Amino acid sequence: MAERKVNATSTQVAKLAGVSQSAVSRAFTPGASIAESTRRKVVQAARKLGYQPNAIARSLSTKRSKIIGIVIANVTTNPFYPEVLDALSRQFQQRGQRVMLFVVTRDQNLDDILPQLLEYRVDGILLTAATLSSAMAHECARLGVPVTLFNRSVPDAHASSFCCDNIEGGRMAARLFMKSGHHQFAFVAGSHDTSTSLERERGFREELQKHGLEPYIEMGKFSYQGAFDAARRLMKLPKSPDAVFCANDIMAIGVLDALRHAEQKKVPEEVSVIGFDDIPMADWPSYNLTTIRQPIERMIDSAVNDLLDRINHDTMAPKQELVAGDLVVRSSARLPSGLSSGWVISTSETRNV
Amino acid sequence: MAERKVNATSTQVAKLAGVSQSAVSRAFTPGASIAESTRRKVVQAARKLGYQPNAIARSLSTKRSKIIGIVIANVTTNPFYPEVLDALSRQFQQRGQRVMLFVVTRDQNLDDILPQLLEYRVDGILLTAATLSSAMAHECARLGVPVTLFNRSVPDAHASSFCCDNIEGGRMAARLFMKSGHHQFAFVAGSHDTSTSLERERGFREELQKHGLEPYIEMGKFSYQGAFDAARRLMKLPKSPDAVFCANDIMAIGVLDALRHAEQKKVPEEVSVIGFDDIPMADWPSYNLTTIRQPIERMIDSAVNDLLDRINHDTMAPKQELVAGDLVVRSSARLPSGLSSGWVISTSETRNV
DNA sequence: AAAAATGATGAATGCGTATGCAAACATGCA
DNA sequence: TGCATGTTTGCATACGCATTCATCATTTTT
């Protein structure tokens, strides 16, 4: 009973249904001009043969692959990115796009991997935790493939970008530290060539400098262990800091662990720590991390909408969007009077959750 | 200077190079019969036009998409899976296959999503943390698309599967608990319909039953919070357990946090906890989790090799492989005398690391 | 030197679908 | 009934590449 024929084609279905191949194609094309009666004949024949349209052939014919290329880094080192990947791929999925995934290392050169995406004529490209050489940006522009950067500021006007306001985030951290009476400040950087780390550092530093203060800078390599080690170095300094801002949560957690378990410091009594992202772990009772929350849902909605819009209207210009983050107050940093754990402070408002 | 032509074709390159389209195709096909001199002409013309072979057209022609479909769940709730995804996609990448990704929820029905993969004529399918209906298994078999399950035992002889030896893992946990003098045992399950959780429970329970012991079972829903709540329920029991084995590490960490921060229990003095997976966090000083390590690299190598082999030799039969896990001794569980933190115990040997 | 083997090349065809176009058909209206 | 309008349908072709086959050029063998 089960037909042993592998991968029936529209022509075979057509023959069985007694119609033309065009009719079969139309039966599977929403909105095509076809009588309900013939559609039913076709669908029946298709089912009998186990027919399923060949998306590869369709792509060739329509010049639309319905595939989005996603490039992502740090998937194992920072829980923020699995979160991003999950949300992105669900969104695209839901909106009828498939996802071709490339997992890269932070420092891997995209110039080798973007061509692999372009080979498959992806309809659009989304880069997360990865940057784009301007040569590649031009190449994509030339080919008419829209590119969106997520969580990286744009190096080139050819691409869209969706970021949290990192500079303002850094400022918020600095202000909270200063308001609650800290004296020595430090920033644990992710790397020296990543916009997220650089901008968060810059906001933090500039806000301190307004008050004549200067933070220590240590390199945490965007990893738990790197930040763990950075914290130990900081604590060896003659005037060790009592306020440490980290370029992301996973490093903040590394710092916390180092302070508590290797340096026997009380957090936040002796040292305060603030992170960035608000990953789920930040809310765990072992950490209770005060942090700047990236409004990931909103950022992703915007990024997906923008990319799909640019795919469908090729005249549309790329867009750069900066979304404000919220300061989530927990208990890894000393609080100024009047504030208690559980508050969320956004740039424009303060609301309890 | 820069040609404004979008997506040059092999025919255009052929014209510019003064050769036939076949020659262009051969120039980009490793091992094809073509003179070095004409290849150079072609490559030069191709560069001038910014030509890149169209993988979609190639797929249609060769009936090989060079795409692997990966379906994965739990990407945000269990750090083990980002690890798996990272390793898998790198491996495939490196071996010339692209990855089409589908992120699903644990209970999502794959019968809706596998057809989407099949539409693109993927060369093979790899499922992680997801199970396959036997209808779908047959469908894939009929179409000649090899399927591999990772970390799920096989429901159907049509698919390969690569798993850690969960039953033996459960046994090891039970033996360690018993050897170090625990009295009341509990298992925090992930779900009641997942082979990993069921098998780990079964090994644990059977080993205890050999000694006339019976564990409590609580449901942890494969999540930190679910396990956190499960631990609180366990501690409310009249004879609360002093030995808790969890179906995975992220739940073990939830249990640890509940014990320490909500129940004021000392770990391991009052309660011992063992997990499963050995995710990176298990080694963090805040947790120091004793756990069963899944030899993820080895499992992934086997899975990738098997899938690629079956793609290339369609006569090859699917394979079921069980890889032994190692018990990694840290300090979340009391130790029997003679054992100290830092030891790794495998089924056949005990070696220090 | 001729014969045979080897290598390089282009013309033609097929992969499976979508779609423009013209023909066929159905429907409404006068 | 006749005509204009709108809907369905099939034919033919295009999408971009790989590959077979026959042809021709080149090298090796005898």
mmCIF file of N, CA and C in Angstrom, chain B residues 243-351:
data_model
loop_
_atom_site.group_PDB
_atom_site.id
_atom_site.type_symbol
_atom_site.label_atom_id
_atom_site.label_comp_id
_atom_site.label_asym_id
_atom_site.label_seq_id
_atom_site.Cartn_x
_atom_site.Cartn_y
_atom_site.Cartn_z
ATOM 1 N N ALA B 243 20.009 12.293 50.604
ATOM 2 C CA ALA B 243 20.746 11.993 49.376
ATOM 3 C C ALA B 243 19.818 12.203 48.191
ATOM 4 N N VAL B 244 20.116 13.222 47.408
ATOM 5 C CA VAL B 244 19.228 13.565 46.294
ATOM 6 C C VAL B 244 19.978 13.454 44.974
ATOM 7 N N PHE B 245 19.470 12.610 44.117
ATOM 8 C CA PHE B 245 20.038 12.454 42.780
ATOM 9 C C PHE B 245 19.097 13.141 41.795
ATOM 10 N N CYS B 246 19.679 13.956 40.927
ATOM 11 C CA CYS B 246 18.850 14.723 40.001
ATOM 12 C C CYS B 246 19.113 14.271 38.573
ATOM 13 N N ALA B 247 18.075 14.345 37.754
ATOM 14 C CA ALA B 247 18.183 13.844 36.383
ATOM 15 C C ALA B 247 19.121 14.684 35.536
ATOM 16 N N ASN B 248 19.411 15.895 35.965
ATOM 17 C CA ASN B 248 20.500 16.619 35.299
ATOM 18 C C ASN B 248 21.103 17.693 36.192
ATOM 19 N N ASP B 249 22.160 18.300 35.711
ATOM 20 C CA ASP B 249 22.901 19.240 36.549
ATOM 21 C C ASP B 249 22.127 20.503 36.872
ATOM 22 N N ILE B 250 21.411 21.000 35.894
ATOM 23 C CA ILE B 250 20.747 22.278 36.142
ATOM 24 C C ILE B 250 19.702 22.110 37.242
ATOM 25 N N MET B 251 19.100 20.916 37.304
ATOM 26 C CA MET B 251 18.169 20.655 38.400
ATOM 27 C C MET B 251 18.929 20.445 39.705
ATOM 28 N N ALA B 252 20.074 19.810 39.626
ATOM 29 C CA ALA B 252 20.868 19.620 40.835
ATOM 30 C C ALA B 252 21.251 20.972 41.428
ATOM 31 N N ILE B 253 21.532 21.914 40.548
ATOM 32 C CA ILE B 253 21.888 23.241 41.029
ATOM 33 C C ILE B 253 20.679 23.937 41.644
ATOM 34 N N GLY B 254 19.521 23.727 41.041
ATOM 35 C CA GLY B 254 18.301 24.253 41.642
ATOM 36 C C GLY B 254 18.072 23.663 43.029
ATOM 37 N N VAL B 255 18.335 22.374 43.152
ATOM 38 C CA VAL B 255 18.176 21.715 44.447
ATOM 39 C C VAL B 255 19.166 22.273 45.459
ATOM 40 N N LEU B 256 20.408 22.414 45.028
ATOM 41 C CA LEU B 256 21.432 22.969 45.919
ATOM 42 C C LEU B 256 21.022 24.345 46.434
ATOM 43 N N ASP B 257 20.593 25.181 45.508
ATOM 44 C CA ASP B 257 20.211 26.536 45.919
ATOM 45 C C ASP B 257 19.033 26.517 46.892
ATOM 46 N N ALA B 258 18.079 25.635 46.624
ATOM 47 C CA ALA B 258 16.930 25.546 47.534
ATOM 48 C C ALA B 258 17.384 25.077 48.908
ATOM 49 N N LEU B 259 18.238 24.066 48.923
ATOM 50 C CA LEU B 259 18.692 23.534 50.204
ATOM 51 C C LEU B 259 19.424 24.600 51.004
ATOM 52 N N ARG B 260 20.315 25.284 50.347
ATOM 53 C CA ARG B 260 21.148 26.243 51.073
ATOM 54 C C ARG B 260 20.407 27.525 51.411
ATOM 55 N N HIS B 261 19.676 28.039 50.428
ATOM 56 C CA HIS B 261 19.149 29.387 50.615
ATOM 57 C C HIS B 261 17.717 29.414 51.101
ATOM 58 N N ALA B 262 16.960 28.335 50.864
ATOM 59 C CA ALA B 262 15.572 28.348 51.309
ATOM 60 C C ALA B 262 15.369 27.414 52.504
ATOM 61 N N GLU B 263 16.188 26.372 52.572
ATOM 62 C CA GLU B 263 15.976 25.392 53.637
ATOM 63 C C GLU B 263 17.082 25.394 54.684
ATOM 64 N N GLN B 264 18.049 26.247 54.510
ATOM 65 C CA GLN B 264 19.159 26.348 55.482
ATOM 66 C C GLN B 264 19.790 24.991 55.780
ATOM 67 N N LYS B 265 19.964 24.208 54.737
ATOM 68 C CA LYS B 265 20.630 22.922 54.940
ATOM 69 C C LYS B 265 22.082 23.030 54.492
ATOM 70 N N LYS B 266 22.940 22.341 55.199
ATOM 71 C CA LYS B 266 24.338 22.278 54.795
ATOM 72 C C LYS B 266 24.503 21.166 53.744
ATOM 73 N N VAL B 267 25.180 21.521 52.681
ATOM 74 C CA VAL B 267 25.506 20.526 51.659
ATOM 75 C C VAL B 267 27.021 20.402 51.614
ATOM 76 N N PRO B 268 27.580 19.232 51.752
ATOM 77 C CA PRO B 268 26.916 17.930 51.798
ATOM 78 C C PRO B 268 26.703 17.403 53.209
ATOM 79 N N GLU B 269 27.006 18.196 54.237
ATOM 80 C CA GLU B 269 26.938 17.643 55.596
ATOM 81 C C GLU B 269 25.560 17.067 55.918
ATOM 82 N N GLU B 270 24.513 17.832 55.601
ATOM 83 C CA GLU B 270 23.174 17.337 55.932
ATOM 84 C C GLU B 270 22.506 16.636 54.752
ATOM 85 N N VAL B 271 22.711 17.176 53.581
ATOM 86 C CA VAL B 271 22.124 16.562 52.385
ATOM 87 C C VAL B 271 23.170 16.504 51.277
ATOM 88 N N SER B 272 23.235 15.378 50.616
ATOM 89 C CA SER B 272 24.136 15.233 49.470
ATOM 90 C C SER B 272 23.347 15.339 48.176
ATOM 91 N N VAL B 273 23.997 15.887 47.174
ATOM 92 C CA VAL B 273 23.332 16.064 45.888
ATOM 93 C C VAL B 273 24.247 15.567 44.765
ATOM 94 N N ILE B 274 23.689 14.831 43.842
ATOM 95 C CA ILE B 274 24.432 14.415 42.652
ATOM 96 C C ILE B 274 23.624 14.784 41.411
ATOM 97 N N GLY B 275 24.312 15.257 40.416
ATOM 98 C CA GLY B 275 23.647 15.634 39.170
ATOM 99 C C GLY B 275 24.041 14.730 38.013
ATOM 100 N N PHE B 276 23.765 15.205 36.805
ATOM 101 C CA PHE B 276 24.073 14.422 35.608
ATOM 102 C C PHE B 276 24.352 15.381 34.457
ATOM 103 N N ASP B 277 25.445 15.197 33.782
ATOM 104 C CA ASP B 277 25.857 15.945 32.588
ATOM 105 C C ASP B 277 27.292 16.454 32.712
ATOM 106 N N ASP B 278 27.580 17.058 33.868
ATOM 107 C CA ASP B 278 28.811 17.816 34.057
ATOM 108 C C ASP B 278 28.877 19.031 33.130
ATOM 109 N N ILE B 279 27.946 19.917 33.304
ATOM 110 C CA ILE B 279 27.998 21.195 32.592
ATOM 111 C C ILE B 279 29.091 22.054 33.225
ATOM 112 N N PRO B 280 29.559 23.065 32.508
ATOM 113 C CA PRO B 280 30.654 23.880 33.044
ATOM 114 C C PRO B 280 30.375 24.428 34.443
ATOM 115 N N MET B 281 29.142 24.835 34.697
ATOM 116 C CA MET B 281 28.815 25.393 36.005
ATOM 117 C C MET B 281 29.029 24.426 37.144
ATOM 118 N N ALA B 282 28.980 23.146 36.839
ATOM 119 C CA ALA B 282 29.140 22.154 37.903
ATOM 120 C C ALA B 282 30.494 22.321 38.585
ATOM 121 N N ASP B 283 31.424 22.897 37.874
ATOM 122 C CA ASP B 283 32.778 23.052 38.413
ATOM 123 C C ASP B 283 32.989 24.405 39.096
ATOM 124 N N TRP B 284 31.976 25.243 39.065
ATOM 125 C CA TRP B 284 32.131 26.541 39.726
ATOM 126 C C TRP B 284 32.180 26.367 41.241
ATOM 127 N N PRO B 285 32.963 27.173 41.886
ATOM 128 C CA PRO B 285 33.129 27.000 43.337
ATOM 129 C C PRO B 285 31.839 27.178 44.122
ATOM 130 N N SER B 286 30.868 27.876 43.583
ATOM 131 C CA SER B 286 29.598 28.009 44.300
ATOM 132 C C SER B 286 28.850 26.688 44.357
ATOM 133 N N TYR B 287 29.161 25.810 43.444
ATOM 134 C CA TYR B 287 28.379 24.573 43.402
ATOM 135 C C TYR B 287 29.214 23.331 43.638
ATOM 136 N N ASN B 288 30.337 23.226 42.950
ATOM 137 C CA ASN B 288 31.182 22.048 43.152
ATOM 138 C C ASN B 288 30.382 20.758 43.121
ATOM 139 N N LEU B 289 29.696 20.606 42.036
ATOM 140 C CA LEU B 289 28.706 19.539 41.956
ATOM 141 C C LEU B 289 29.325 18.187 41.607
ATOM 142 N N THR B 290 29.052 17.208 42.429
ATOM 143 C CA THR B 290 29.366 15.821 42.088
ATOM 144 C C THR B 290 28.342 15.372 41.047
ATOM 145 N N THR B 291 28.846 14.773 39.982
ATOM 146 C CA THR B 291 27.917 14.527 38.865
ATOM 147 C C THR B 291 28.407 13.413 37.964
ATOM 148 N N ILE B 292 27.518 12.928 37.105
ATOM 149 C CA ILE B 292 27.903 11.948 36.094
ATOM 150 C C ILE B 292 28.207 12.707 34.817
ATOM 151 N N ARG B 293 29.411 12.599 34.359
ATOM 152 C CA ARG B 293 29.799 13.350 33.162
ATOM 153 C C ARG B 293 29.402 12.624 31.888
ATOM 154 N N GLN B 294 28.723 13.334 31.016
ATOM 155 C CA GLN B 294 28.478 12.778 29.691
ATOM 156 C C GLN B 294 29.688 13.094 28.826
ATOM 157 N N PRO B 295 30.260 12.097 28.198
ATOM 158 C CA PRO B 295 31.431 12.323 27.343
ATOM 159 C C PRO B 295 30.986 12.925 26.018
ATOM 160 N N ILE B 296 30.677 14.194 26.099
ATOM 161 C CA ILE B 296 29.976 14.853 25.012
ATOM 162 C C ILE B 296 30.775 14.845 23.707
ATOM 163 N N GLU B 297 32.074 15.084 23.808
ATOM 164 C CA GLU B 297 32.886 15.108 22.585
ATOM 165 C C GLU B 297 32.820 13.776 21.848
ATOM 166 N N ARG B 298 32.991 12.716 22.641
ATOM 167 C CA ARG B 298 33.002 11.393 22.026
ATOM 168 C C ARG B 298 31.635 11.064 21.424
ATOM 169 N N MET B 299 30.608 11.413 22.173
ATOM 170 C CA MET B 299 29.254 11.122 21.681
ATOM 171 C C MET B 299 28.983 11.876 20.386
ATOM 172 N N ILE B 300 29.422 13.127 20.357
ATOM 173 C CA ILE B 300 29.154 13.940 19.169
ATOM 174 C C ILE B 300 29.963 13.455 17.978
ATOM 175 N N ASP B 301 31.205 13.127 18.223
ATOM 176 C CA ASP B 301 31.998 12.579 17.125
ATOM 177 C C ASP B 301 31.313 11.359 16.526
ATOM 178 N N SER B 302 30.886 10.459 17.391
ATOM 179 C CA SER B 302 30.233 9.255 16.895
ATOM 180 C C SER B 302 28.974 9.590 16.123
ATOM 181 N N ALA B 303 28.186 10.497 16.673
ATOM 182 C CA ALA B 303 26.906 10.821 16.038
ATOM 183 C C ALA B 303 27.130 11.451 14.669
ATOM 184 N N VAL B 304 28.064 12.373 14.612
ATOM 185 C CA VAL B 304 28.322 13.053 13.338
ATOM 186 C C VAL B 304 28.877 12.067 12.318
ATOM 187 N N ASN B 305 29.823 11.279 12.738
ATOM 188 C CA ASN B 305 30.380 10.293 11.814
ATOM 189 C C ASN B 305 29.315 9.352 11.291
ATOM 190 N N ASP B 306 28.504 8.875 12.196
ATOM 191 C CA ASP B 306 27.474 7.935 11.780
ATOM 192 C C ASP B 306 26.518 8.569 10.786
ATOM 193 N N LEU B 307 26.107 9.789 11.068
ATOM 194 C CA LEU B 307 25.136 10.423 10.175
ATOM 195 C C LEU B 307 25.749 10.660 8.801
ATOM 196 N N LEU B 308 26.971 11.162 8.780
ATOM 197 C CA LEU B 308 27.603 11.420 7.483
ATOM 198 C C LEU B 308 27.848 10.114 6.736
ATOM 199 N N ASP B 309 28.235 9.088 7.465
ATOM 200 C CA ASP B 309 28.439 7.798 6.809
ATOM 201 C C ASP B 309 27.149 7.294 6.187
ATOM 202 N N ARG B 310 26.078 7.424 6.925
ATOM 203 C CA ARG B 310 24.822 6.916 6.376
ATOM 204 C C ARG B 310 24.337 7.762 5.210
ATOM 205 N N ILE B 311 24.709 9.032 5.219
ATOM 206 C CA ILE B 311 24.349 9.870 4.071
ATOM 207 C C ILE B 311 25.104 9.402 2.832
ATOM 208 N N ASN B 312 26.356 9.047 3.029
ATOM 209 C CA ASN B 312 27.170 8.695 1.870
ATOM 210 C C ASN B 312 27.034 7.244 1.412
ATOM 211 N N HIS B 313 26.596 6.399 2.328
ATOM 212 C CA HIS B 313 26.378 5.005 1.925
ATOM 213 C C HIS B 313 24.971 4.624 2.334
ATOM 214 N N ASP B 314 24.067 4.704 1.401
ATOM 215 C CA ASP B 314 22.672 4.566 1.825
ATOM 216 C C ASP B 314 22.262 3.144 2.163
ATOM 217 N N THR B 315 23.202 2.238 2.066
ATOM 218 C CA THR B 315 22.861 0.887 2.492
ATOM 219 C C THR B 315 23.138 0.700 3.976
ATOM 220 N N MET B 316 23.940 1.603 4.526
ATOM 221 C CA MET B 316 24.398 1.426 5.901
ATOM 222 C C MET B 316 23.238 1.441 6.904
ATOM 223 N N ALA B 317 23.271 0.496 7.812
ATOM 224 C CA ALA B 317 22.178 0.391 8.784
ATOM 225 C C ALA B 317 22.400 1.369 9.933
ATOM 226 N N PRO B 318 21.313 1.839 10.523
ATOM 227 C CA PRO B 318 21.449 2.714 11.691
ATOM 228 C C PRO B 318 22.095 1.962 12.852
ATOM 229 N N LYS B 319 22.614 2.722 13.751
ATOM 230 C CA LYS B 319 23.394 2.143 14.840
ATOM 231 C C LYS B 319 22.915 2.731 16.173
ATOM 232 N N GLN B 320 22.905 1.913 17.198
ATOM 233 C CA GLN B 320 22.594 2.445 18.528
ATOM 234 C C GLN B 320 23.818 2.346 19.406
ATOM 235 N N GLU B 321 24.247 3.476 19.910
ATOM 236 C CA GLU B 321 25.474 3.441 20.701
ATOM 237 C C GLU B 321 25.225 3.986 22.095
ATOM 238 N N LEU B 322 25.806 3.321 23.055
ATOM 239 C CA LEU B 322 25.691 3.716 24.448
ATOM 240 C C LEU B 322 27.100 4.000 24.942
ATOM 241 N N VAL B 323 27.324 5.212 25.398
ATOM 242 C CA VAL B 323 28.655 5.573 25.856
ATOM 243 C C VAL B 323 28.643 5.674 27.374
ATOM 244 N N ALA B 324 29.639 5.089 27.994
ATOM 245 C CA ALA B 324 29.682 5.118 29.450
ATOM 246 C C ALA B 324 30.024 6.513 29.948
ATOM 247 N N GLY B 325 29.341 6.945 30.998
ATOM 248 C CA GLY B 325 29.668 8.219 31.631
ATOM 249 C C GLY B 325 30.623 8.006 32.793
ATOM 250 N N ASP B 326 31.231 9.087 33.239
ATOM 251 C CA ASP B 326 32.144 9.005 34.380
ATOM 252 C C ASP B 326 31.536 9.718 35.575
ATOM 253 N N LEU B 327 31.776 9.183 36.726
ATOM 254 C CA LEU B 327 31.343 9.876 37.938
ATOM 255 C C LEU B 327 32.436 10.868 38.332
ATOM 256 N N VAL B 328 32.089 12.142 38.331
ATOM 257 C CA VAL B 328 33.061 13.177 38.705
ATOM 258 C C VAL B 328 32.809 13.564 40.152
ATOM 259 N N VAL B 329 33.783 13.299 40.957
ATOM 260 C CA VAL B 329 33.601 13.513 42.395
ATOM 261 C C VAL B 329 34.019 14.928 42.782
ATOM 262 N N ARG B 330 33.084 15.696 43.227
ATOM 263 C CA ARG B 330 33.412 17.020 43.785
ATOM 264 C C ARG B 330 32.870 17.047 45.211
ATOM 265 N N SER B 331 32.289 18.147 45.617
ATOM 266 C CA SER B 331 31.975 18.181 47.048
ATOM 267 C C SER B 331 30.515 18.467 47.372
ATOM 268 N N SER B 332 29.615 18.121 46.483
ATOM 269 C CA SER B 332 28.207 18.305 46.822
ATOM 270 C C SER B 332 27.606 17.035 47.417
ATOM 271 N N ALA B 333 28.426 15.988 47.465
ATOM 272 C CA ALA B 333 27.955 14.749 48.078
ATOM 273 C C ALA B 333 29.021 14.247 49.036
ATOM 274 N N ARG B 334 28.590 13.745 50.156
ATOM 275 C CA ARG B 334 29.544 13.182 51.106
ATOM 276 C C ARG B 334 30.300 12.041 50.444
ATOM 277 N N LEU B 335 31.552 11.871 50.847
ATOM 278 C CA LEU B 335 32.391 10.872 50.191
ATOM 279 C C LEU B 335 32.588 9.669 51.081
ATOM 280 N N PRO B 336 32.655 8.492 50.471
ATOM 281 C CA PRO B 336 33.082 7.332 51.243
ATOM 282 C C PRO B 336 34.561 7.493 51.573
ATOM 283 N N SER B 337 35.010 6.847 52.597
ATOM 284 C CA SER B 337 36.414 6.995 52.953
ATOM 285 C C SER B 337 37.279 6.478 51.805
ATOM 286 N N GLY B 338 38.386 7.119 51.608
ATOM 287 C CA GLY B 338 39.287 6.694 50.550
ATOM 288 C C GLY B 338 39.083 7.460 49.264
ATOM 289 N N LEU B 339 38.033 8.233 49.196
ATOM 290 C CA LEU B 339 37.768 8.992 47.988
ATOM 291 C C LEU B 339 37.830 10.472 48.355
ATOM 292 N N SER B 340 38.398 11.274 47.468
ATOM 293 C CA SER B 340 38.357 12.700 47.757
ATOM 294 C C SER B 340 37.995 13.470 46.497
ATOM 295 N N SER B 341 37.639 14.689 46.712
ATOM 296 C CA SER B 341 37.210 15.525 45.604
ATOM 297 C C SER B 341 38.286 15.592 44.529
ATOM 298 N N GLY B 342 37.880 15.580 43.291
ATOM 299 C CA GLY B 342 38.843 15.648 42.210
ATOM 300 C C GLY B 342 39.033 14.320 41.519
ATOM 301 N N TRP B 343 38.406 13.268 42.046
ATOM 302 C CA TRP B 343 38.514 11.973 41.391
ATOM 303 C C TRP B 343 37.413 11.791 40.354
ATOM 304 N N VAL B 344 37.786 11.021 39.352
ATOM 305 C CA VAL B 344 36.815 10.670 38.332
ATOM 306 C C VAL B 344 36.723 9.158 38.293
ATOM 307 N N ILE B 345 35.531 8.651 38.445
ATOM 308 C CA ILE B 345 35.352 7.208 38.482
ATOM 309 C C ILE B 345 34.580 6.770 37.254
ATOM 310 N N SER B 346 35.199 5.945 36.438
ATOM 311 C CA SER B 346 34.427 5.419 35.322
ATOM 312 C C SER B 346 34.104 3.961 35.590
ATOM 313 N N THR B 347 33.251 3.429 34.785
ATOM 314 C CA THR B 347 32.756 2.084 35.043
ATOM 315 C C THR B 347 33.903 1.086 35.143
ATOM 316 N N SER B 348 34.907 1.290 34.320
ATOM 317 C CA SER B 348 35.960 0.286 34.260
ATOM 318 C C SER B 348 37.215 0.682 35.031
ATOM 319 N N GLU B 349 37.362 1.937 35.327
ATOM 320 C CA GLU B 349 38.614 2.348 35.958
ATOM 321 C C GLU B 349 38.392 3.557 36.860
ATOM 322 N N THR B 350 39.344 3.838 37.694
ATOM 323 C CA THR B 350 39.333 5.037 38.521
ATOM 324 C C THR B 350 40.601 5.813 38.251
ATOM 325 N N ARG B 351 40.450 7.003 37.777
ATOM 326 C CA ARG B 351 41.672 7.755 37.487
ATOM 327 C C ARG B 351 41.573 9.172 38.031
#
